[in-house]
């Protein structure tokens, strides 16, 4: 093979390698800026993409639940035993130092979730976290009523509202 042909093959290979690296960086950048929504199901398949996003539904309020919780208790994880009184104020959860519950966990986002009162019930909302917010093994993607005693899992920590 001539010297010119060998040089052209090397340059083509180098160009393909750089194209692959750039494509990988673009895909990662897109995924970081627009996290997947609607991930669910047993095998983690994504929900079908809709053409126009629907406005968020108001959280469903359970009519039978007249007695609501008064405290948020961490029942598993590094902060086990931590009790946060719920006095009509919003509770933020995440790695950020200004969060109400600061979780030092690689699986928690800096602004992971918030718990707030709405129409007589406590509602939990995922704030666009990477690894998701889970209520009793179900990943939530919209503001959801958090029943008293239901486990709320964020990263490696589990908490629940108690009376």
mmCIF file with all atom_site columns, C-alpha atoms in Angstrom:
data_model
loop_
_atom_site.group_PDB
_atom_site.id
_atom_site.type_symbol
_atom_site.label_atom_id
_atom_site.label_alt_id
_atom_site.label_comp_id
_atom_site.label_asym_id
_atom_site.label_entity_id
_atom_site.label_seq_id
_atom_site.pdbx_PDB_ins_code
_atom_site.Cartn_x
_atom_site.Cartn_y
_atom_site.Cartn_z
_atom_site.occupancy
_atom_site.B_iso_or_equiv
_atom_site.pdbx_formal_charge
_atom_site.auth_seq_id
_atom_site.auth_comp_id
_atom_site.auth_asym_id
_atom_site.auth_atom_id
_atom_site.pdbx_PDB_model_num
ATOM 1   C CA . UNK A 1 1   ? 0.000   0.000  0.000  1.00 0.00 ? 1   UNK A CA 1
ATOM 2   C CA . UNK A 1 2   ? 1.343   3.397  -0.877 1.00 0.00 ? 2   UNK A CA 1
ATOM 3   C CA . UNK A 1 3   ? 2.235   6.010  1.697  1.00 0.00 ? 3   UNK A CA 1
ATOM 4   C CA . UNK A 1 4   ? -0.586  8.325  0.481  1.00 0.00 ? 4   UNK A CA 1
ATOM 5   C CA . UNK A 1 5   ? -3.255  5.615  0.788  1.00 0.00 ? 5   UNK A CA 1
ATOM 6   C CA . UNK A 1 6   ? -2.075  4.684  4.281  1.00 0.00 ? 6   UNK A CA 1
ATOM 7   C CA . UNK A 1 7   ? -2.209  8.324  5.377  1.00 0.00 ? 7   UNK A CA 1
ATOM 8   C CA . UNK A 1 8   ? -5.749  8.715  3.971  1.00 0.00 ? 8   UNK A CA 1
ATOM 9   C CA . UNK A 1 9   ? -6.927  5.575  5.801  1.00 0.00 ? 9   UNK A CA 1
ATOM 10  C CA . UNK A 1 10  ? -5.443  6.899  9.054  1.00 0.00 ? 10  UNK A CA 1
ATOM 11  C CA . UNK A 1 11  ? -7.146  10.279 8.598  1.00 0.00 ? 11  UNK A CA 1
ATOM 12  C CA . UNK A 1 12  ? -10.490 8.628  7.787  1.00 0.00 ? 12  UNK A CA 1
ATOM 13  C CA . UNK A 1 13  ? -10.223 6.480  10.914 1.00 0.00 ? 13  UNK A CA 1
ATOM 14  C CA . UNK A 1 14  ? -9.350  9.522  13.012 1.00 0.00 ? 14  UNK A CA 1
ATOM 15  C CA . UNK A 1 15  ? -12.317 11.432 11.543 1.00 0.00 ? 15  UNK A CA 1
ATOM 16  C CA . UNK A 1 16  ? -14.702 8.562  12.356 1.00 0.00 ? 16  UNK A CA 1
ATOM 17  C CA . UNK A 1 17  ? -13.341 8.382  15.876 1.00 0.00 ? 17  UNK A CA 1
ATOM 18  C CA . UNK A 1 18  ? -13.910 12.113 16.435 1.00 0.00 ? 18  UNK A CA 1
ATOM 19  C CA . UNK A 1 19  ? -17.427 11.882 14.937 1.00 0.00 ? 19  UNK A CA 1
ATOM 20  C CA . UNK A 1 20  ? -18.250 9.133  17.443 1.00 0.00 ? 20  UNK A CA 1
ATOM 21  C CA . UNK A 1 21  ? -16.901 11.165 20.381 1.00 0.00 ? 21  UNK A CA 1
ATOM 22  C CA . UNK A 1 22  ? -18.862 14.277 19.342 1.00 0.00 ? 22  UNK A CA 1
ATOM 23  C CA . UNK A 1 23  ? -22.072 12.273 18.847 1.00 0.00 ? 23  UNK A CA 1
ATOM 24  C CA . UNK A 1 24  ? -21.660 10.724 22.299 1.00 0.00 ? 24  UNK A CA 1
ATOM 25  C CA . UNK A 1 25  ? -21.143 14.122 23.935 1.00 0.00 ? 25  UNK A CA 1
ATOM 26  C CA . UNK A 1 26  ? -24.229 15.550 22.189 1.00 0.00 ? 26  UNK A CA 1
ATOM 27  C CA . UNK A 1 27  ? -26.411 12.643 23.344 1.00 0.00 ? 27  UNK A CA 1
ATOM 28  C CA . UNK A 1 28  ? -25.184 12.954 26.925 1.00 0.00 ? 28  UNK A CA 1
ATOM 29  C CA . UNK A 1 29  ? -25.739 16.705 26.885 1.00 0.00 ? 29  UNK A CA 1
ATOM 30  C CA . UNK A 1 30  ? -29.308 16.251 25.640 1.00 0.00 ? 30  UNK A CA 1
ATOM 31  C CA . UNK A 1 31  ? -30.054 13.626 28.298 1.00 0.00 ? 31  UNK A CA 1
ATOM 32  C CA . UNK A 1 32  ? -28.716 15.811 31.085 1.00 0.00 ? 32  UNK A CA 1
ATOM 33  C CA . UNK A 1 33  ? -30.761 18.837 30.009 1.00 0.00 ? 33  UNK A CA 1
ATOM 34  C CA . UNK A 1 34  ? -33.975 16.896 29.330 1.00 0.00 ? 34  UNK A CA 1
ATOM 35  C CA . UNK A 1 35  ? -34.333 14.001 31.795 1.00 0.00 ? 35  UNK A CA 1
ATOM 36  C CA . UNK A 1 36  ? -36.604 11.151 30.766 1.00 0.00 ? 36  UNK A CA 1
ATOM 37  C CA . UNK A 1 37  ? -40.197 11.538 31.901 1.00 0.00 ? 37  UNK A CA 1
ATOM 38  C CA . UNK A 1 38  ? -42.748 8.839  32.250 1.00 0.00 ? 38  UNK A CA 1
ATOM 39  C CA . UNK A 1 39  ? -40.290 6.065  33.014 1.00 0.00 ? 39  UNK A CA 1
ATOM 40  C CA . UNK A 1 40  ? -42.209 3.286  34.631 1.00 0.00 ? 40  UNK A CA 1
ATOM 41  C CA . UNK A 1 41  ? -43.394 -0.233 34.326 1.00 0.00 ? 41  UNK A CA 1
ATOM 42  C CA . UNK A 1 42  ? -41.620 -3.336 35.465 1.00 0.00 ? 42  UNK A CA 1
ATOM 43  C CA . UNK A 1 43  ? -38.888 -3.289 32.845 1.00 0.00 ? 43  UNK A CA 1
ATOM 44  C CA . UNK A 1 44  ? -38.322 0.497  32.936 1.00 0.00 ? 44  UNK A CA 1
ATOM 45  C CA . UNK A 1 45  ? -39.640 1.213  29.427 1.00 0.00 ? 45  UNK A CA 1
ATOM 46  C CA . UNK A 1 46  ? -40.396 4.776  28.562 1.00 0.00 ? 46  UNK A CA 1
ATOM 47  C CA . UNK A 1 47  ? -43.907 5.964  27.992 1.00 0.00 ? 47  UNK A CA 1
ATOM 48  C CA . UNK A 1 48  ? -44.772 6.983  24.437 1.00 0.00 ? 48  UNK A CA 1
ATOM 49  C CA . UNK A 1 49  ? -44.003 10.600 23.685 1.00 0.00 ? 49  UNK A CA 1
ATOM 50  C CA . UNK A 1 50  ? -47.068 12.791 23.237 1.00 0.00 ? 50  UNK A CA 1
ATOM 51  C CA . UNK A 1 51  ? -47.250 15.531 20.640 1.00 0.00 ? 51  UNK A CA 1
ATOM 52  C CA . UNK A 1 52  ? -48.430 18.286 22.951 1.00 0.00 ? 52  UNK A CA 1
ATOM 53  C CA . UNK A 1 53  ? -47.805 18.136 26.678 1.00 0.00 ? 53  UNK A CA 1
ATOM 54  C CA . UNK A 1 54  ? -50.956 18.196 28.753 1.00 0.00 ? 54  UNK A CA 1
ATOM 55  C CA . UNK A 1 55  ? -51.244 20.693 31.576 1.00 0.00 ? 55  UNK A CA 1
ATOM 56  C CA . UNK A 1 56  ? -50.469 19.096 34.941 1.00 0.00 ? 56  UNK A CA 1
ATOM 57  C CA . UNK A 1 57  ? -53.470 17.693 36.757 1.00 0.00 ? 57  UNK A CA 1
ATOM 58  C CA . UNK A 1 58  ? -54.149 18.918 40.258 1.00 0.00 ? 58  UNK A CA 1
ATOM 59  C CA . UNK A 1 59  ? -53.184 16.385 42.898 1.00 0.00 ? 59  UNK A CA 1
ATOM 60  C CA . UNK A 1 60  ? -55.877 13.897 43.787 1.00 0.00 ? 60  UNK A CA 1
ATOM 61  C CA . UNK A 1 61  ? -57.159 14.311 47.295 1.00 0.00 ? 61  UNK A CA 1
ATOM 62  C CA . UNK A 1 62  ? -58.336 11.238 49.162 1.00 0.00 ? 62  UNK A CA 1
ATOM 63  C CA . UNK A 1 63  ? -61.758 11.945 50.649 1.00 0.00 ? 63  UNK A CA 1
ATOM 64  C CA . UNK A 1 64  ? -61.562 9.303  53.377 1.00 0.00 ? 64  UNK A CA 1
ATOM 65  C CA . UNK A 1 65  ? -58.353 10.699 54.820 1.00 0.00 ? 65  UNK A CA 1
ATOM 66  C CA . UNK A 1 66  ? -59.550 13.299 57.329 1.00 0.00 ? 66  UNK A CA 1
ATOM 67  C CA . UNK A 1 67  ? -56.672 12.808 59.737 1.00 0.00 ? 67  UNK A CA 1
ATOM 68  C CA . UNK A 1 68  ? -53.414 13.872 58.195 1.00 0.00 ? 68  UNK A CA 1
ATOM 69  C CA . UNK A 1 69  ? -49.887 13.404 59.381 1.00 0.00 ? 69  UNK A CA 1
ATOM 70  C CA . UNK A 1 70  ? -48.138 15.890 61.579 1.00 0.00 ? 70  UNK A CA 1
ATOM 71  C CA . UNK A 1 71  ? -44.509 14.856 61.084 1.00 0.00 ? 71  UNK A CA 1
ATOM 72  C CA . UNK A 1 72  ? -42.157 13.497 58.438 1.00 0.00 ? 72  UNK A CA 1
ATOM 73  C CA . UNK A 1 73  ? -39.946 10.749 59.867 1.00 0.00 ? 73  UNK A CA 1
ATOM 74  C CA . UNK A 1 74  ? -36.856 9.235  58.210 1.00 0.00 ? 74  UNK A CA 1
ATOM 75  C CA . UNK A 1 75  ? -37.222 5.458  58.748 1.00 0.00 ? 75  UNK A CA 1
ATOM 76  C CA . UNK A 1 76  ? -34.259 4.172  56.714 1.00 0.00 ? 76  UNK A CA 1
ATOM 77  C CA . UNK A 1 77  ? -30.939 5.554  55.513 1.00 0.00 ? 77  UNK A CA 1
ATOM 78  C CA . UNK A 1 78  ? -28.156 7.652  57.020 1.00 0.00 ? 78  UNK A CA 1
ATOM 79  C CA . UNK A 1 79  ? -30.568 10.082 58.739 1.00 0.00 ? 79  UNK A CA 1
ATOM 80  C CA . UNK A 1 80  ? -32.749 7.376  60.343 1.00 0.00 ? 80  UNK A CA 1
ATOM 81  C CA . UNK A 1 81  ? -34.705 8.783  63.293 1.00 0.00 ? 81  UNK A CA 1
ATOM 82  C CA . UNK A 1 82  ? -34.820 12.360 61.983 1.00 0.00 ? 82  UNK A CA 1
ATOM 83  C CA . UNK A 1 83  ? -38.233 13.935 62.610 1.00 0.00 ? 83  UNK A CA 1
ATOM 84  C CA . UNK A 1 84  ? -39.431 17.057 60.781 1.00 0.00 ? 84  UNK A CA 1
ATOM 85  C CA . UNK A 1 85  ? -42.662 18.582 62.149 1.00 0.00 ? 85  UNK A CA 1
ATOM 86  C CA . UNK A 1 86  ? -45.116 19.475 59.376 1.00 0.00 ? 86  UNK A CA 1
ATOM 87  C CA . UNK A 1 87  ? -46.767 22.755 60.298 1.00 0.00 ? 87  UNK A CA 1
ATOM 88  C CA . UNK A 1 88  ? -48.227 23.821 56.970 1.00 0.00 ? 88  UNK A CA 1
ATOM 89  C CA . UNK A 1 89  ? -44.795 24.639 55.572 1.00 0.00 ? 89  UNK A CA 1
ATOM 90  C CA . UNK A 1 90  ? -43.115 23.080 52.587 1.00 0.00 ? 90  UNK A CA 1
ATOM 91  C CA . UNK A 1 91  ? -40.287 20.592 53.167 1.00 0.00 ? 91  UNK A CA 1
ATOM 92  C CA . UNK A 1 92  ? -37.537 20.378 50.554 1.00 0.00 ? 92  UNK A CA 1
ATOM 93  C CA . UNK A 1 93  ? -35.390 17.279 50.239 1.00 0.00 ? 93  UNK A CA 1
ATOM 94  C CA . UNK A 1 94  ? -32.034 17.018 48.462 1.00 0.00 ? 94  UNK A CA 1
ATOM 95  C CA . UNK A 1 95  ? -28.278 17.424 48.662 1.00 0.00 ? 95  UNK A CA 1
ATOM 96  C CA . UNK A 1 96  ? -28.350 21.246 48.642 1.00 0.00 ? 96  UNK A CA 1
ATOM 97  C CA . UNK A 1 97  ? -27.324 22.767 51.980 1.00 0.00 ? 97  UNK A CA 1
ATOM 98  C CA . UNK A 1 98  ? -30.458 24.942 52.099 1.00 0.00 ? 98  UNK A CA 1
ATOM 99  C CA . UNK A 1 99  ? -32.813 21.919 51.891 1.00 0.00 ? 99  UNK A CA 1
ATOM 100 C CA . UNK A 1 100 ? -34.974 21.113 54.914 1.00 0.00 ? 100 UNK A CA 1
ATOM 101 C CA . UNK A 1 101 ? -33.705 17.519 54.835 1.00 0.00 ? 101 UNK A CA 1
ATOM 102 C CA . UNK A 1 102 ? -30.136 17.399 53.521 1.00 0.00 ? 102 UNK A CA 1
ATOM 103 C CA . UNK A 1 103 ? -29.372 13.936 52.113 1.00 0.00 ? 103 UNK A CA 1
ATOM 104 C CA . UNK A 1 104 ? -25.682 13.250 51.500 1.00 0.00 ? 104 UNK A CA 1
ATOM 105 C CA . UNK A 1 105 ? -26.305 10.550 48.895 1.00 0.00 ? 105 UNK A CA 1
ATOM 106 C CA . UNK A 1 106 ? -25.003 10.030 45.352 1.00 0.00 ? 106 UNK A CA 1
ATOM 107 C CA . UNK A 1 107 ? -28.496 8.944  44.256 1.00 0.00 ? 107 UNK A CA 1
ATOM 108 C CA . UNK A 1 108 ? -30.197 12.163 45.410 1.00 0.00 ? 108 UNK A CA 1
ATOM 109 C CA . UNK A 1 109 ? -30.236 15.367 43.366 1.00 0.00 ? 109 UNK A CA 1
ATOM 110 C CA . UNK A 1 110 ? -29.454 18.740 44.922 1.00 0.00 ? 110 UNK A CA 1
ATOM 111 C CA . UNK A 1 111 ? -33.111 19.743 44.594 1.00 0.00 ? 111 UNK A CA 1
ATOM 112 C CA . UNK A 1 112 ? -34.740 16.320 44.569 1.00 0.00 ? 112 UNK A CA 1
ATOM 113 C CA . UNK A 1 113 ? -38.303 16.652 45.889 1.00 0.00 ? 113 UNK A CA 1
ATOM 114 C CA . UNK A 1 114 ? -40.608 18.732 48.017 1.00 0.00 ? 114 UNK A CA 1
ATOM 115 C CA . UNK A 1 115 ? -43.504 17.922 50.315 1.00 0.00 ? 115 UNK A CA 1
ATOM 116 C CA . UNK A 1 116 ? -46.218 20.528 50.769 1.00 0.00 ? 116 UNK A CA 1
ATOM 117 C CA . UNK A 1 117 ? -49.800 20.854 51.964 1.00 0.00 ? 117 UNK A CA 1
ATOM 118 C CA . UNK A 1 118 ? -52.603 21.093 49.421 1.00 0.00 ? 118 UNK A CA 1
ATOM 119 C CA . UNK A 1 119 ? -56.336 20.883 50.139 1.00 0.00 ? 119 UNK A CA 1
ATOM 120 C CA . UNK A 1 120 ? -55.897 19.158 53.482 1.00 0.00 ? 120 UNK A CA 1
ATOM 121 C CA . UNK A 1 121 ? -53.404 16.509 52.314 1.00 0.00 ? 121 UNK A CA 1
ATOM 122 C CA . UNK A 1 122 ? -49.655 16.273 51.998 1.00 0.00 ? 122 UNK A CA 1
ATOM 123 C CA . UNK A 1 123 ? -48.412 16.228 48.420 1.00 0.00 ? 123 UNK A CA 1
ATOM 124 C CA . UNK A 1 124 ? -44.965 15.134 47.231 1.00 0.00 ? 124 UNK A CA 1
ATOM 125 C CA . UNK A 1 125 ? -43.506 16.523 44.011 1.00 0.00 ? 125 UNK A CA 1
ATOM 126 C CA . UNK A 1 126 ? -40.384 15.356 42.208 1.00 0.00 ? 126 UNK A CA 1
ATOM 127 C CA . UNK A 1 127 ? -38.328 18.394 41.178 1.00 0.00 ? 127 UNK A CA 1
ATOM 128 C CA . UNK A 1 128 ? -36.788 16.851 38.045 1.00 0.00 ? 128 UNK A CA 1
ATOM 129 C CA . UNK A 1 129 ? -34.445 14.488 39.848 1.00 0.00 ? 129 UNK A CA 1
ATOM 130 C CA . UNK A 1 130 ? -32.268 12.073 37.919 1.00 0.00 ? 130 UNK A CA 1
ATOM 131 C CA . UNK A 1 131 ? -33.036 8.902  39.873 1.00 0.00 ? 131 UNK A CA 1
ATOM 132 C CA . UNK A 1 132 ? -36.657 9.664  40.686 1.00 0.00 ? 132 UNK A CA 1
ATOM 133 C CA . UNK A 1 133 ? -38.889 9.859  43.726 1.00 0.00 ? 133 UNK A CA 1
ATOM 134 C CA . UNK A 1 134 ? -40.736 6.716  44.745 1.00 0.00 ? 134 UNK A CA 1
ATOM 135 C CA . UNK A 1 135 ? -43.880 6.147  46.807 1.00 0.00 ? 135 UNK A CA 1
ATOM 136 C CA . UNK A 1 136 ? -44.279 2.496  47.758 1.00 0.00 ? 136 UNK A CA 1
ATOM 137 C CA . UNK A 1 137 ? -42.312 1.129  44.728 1.00 0.00 ? 137 UNK A CA 1
ATOM 138 C CA . UNK A 1 138 ? -44.056 3.474  42.239 1.00 0.00 ? 138 UNK A CA 1
ATOM 139 C CA . UNK A 1 139 ? -42.073 6.257  40.597 1.00 0.00 ? 139 UNK A CA 1
ATOM 140 C CA . UNK A 1 140 ? -43.952 9.533  40.613 1.00 0.00 ? 140 UNK A CA 1
ATOM 141 C CA . UNK A 1 141 ? -43.750 12.050 37.785 1.00 0.00 ? 141 UNK A CA 1
ATOM 142 C CA . UNK A 1 142 ? -46.506 14.455 38.855 1.00 0.00 ? 142 UNK A CA 1
ATOM 143 C CA . UNK A 1 143 ? -47.453 15.932 42.222 1.00 0.00 ? 143 UNK A CA 1
ATOM 144 C CA . UNK A 1 144 ? -48.967 13.027 44.163 1.00 0.00 ? 144 UNK A CA 1
ATOM 145 C CA . UNK A 1 145 ? -50.805 12.785 47.483 1.00 0.00 ? 145 UNK A CA 1
ATOM 146 C CA . UNK A 1 146 ? -48.590 11.141 50.106 1.00 0.00 ? 146 UNK A CA 1
ATOM 147 C CA . UNK A 1 147 ? -50.769 8.995  52.378 1.00 0.00 ? 147 UNK A CA 1
ATOM 148 C CA . UNK A 1 148 ? -49.969 8.648  56.065 1.00 0.00 ? 148 UNK A CA 1
ATOM 149 C CA . UNK A 1 149 ? -47.610 5.680  56.555 1.00 0.00 ? 149 UNK A CA 1
ATOM 150 C CA . UNK A 1 150 ? -46.691 5.234  52.871 1.00 0.00 ? 150 UNK A CA 1
ATOM 151 C CA . UNK A 1 151 ? -42.922 4.883  52.320 1.00 0.00 ? 151 UNK A CA 1
ATOM 152 C CA . UNK A 1 152 ? -41.344 7.767  50.378 1.00 0.00 ? 152 UNK A CA 1
ATOM 153 C CA . UNK A 1 153 ? -37.966 6.741  48.943 1.00 0.00 ? 153 UNK A CA 1
ATOM 154 C CA . UNK A 1 154 ? -35.386 9.260  47.790 1.00 0.00 ? 154 UNK A CA 1
ATOM 155 C CA . UNK A 1 155 ? -31.978 7.825  46.995 1.00 0.00 ? 155 UNK A CA 1
ATOM 156 C CA . UNK A 1 156 ? -31.050 5.449  49.802 1.00 0.00 ? 156 UNK A CA 1
ATOM 157 C CA . UNK A 1 157 ? -33.312 7.154  52.336 1.00 0.00 ? 157 UNK A CA 1
ATOM 158 C CA . UNK A 1 158 ? -36.886 6.184  53.127 1.00 0.00 ? 158 UNK A CA 1
ATOM 159 C CA . UNK A 1 159 ? -39.297 8.410  55.013 1.00 0.00 ? 159 UNK A CA 1
ATOM 160 C CA . UNK A 1 160 ? -42.990 8.500  55.823 1.00 0.00 ? 160 UNK A CA 1
ATOM 161 C CA . UNK A 1 161 ? -45.613 10.823 57.195 1.00 0.00 ? 161 UNK A CA 1
ATOM 162 C CA . UNK A 1 162 ? -46.807 9.838  60.629 1.00 0.00 ? 162 UNK A CA 1
ATOM 163 C CA . UNK A 1 163 ? -49.549 11.139 62.917 1.00 0.00 ? 163 UNK A CA 1
#
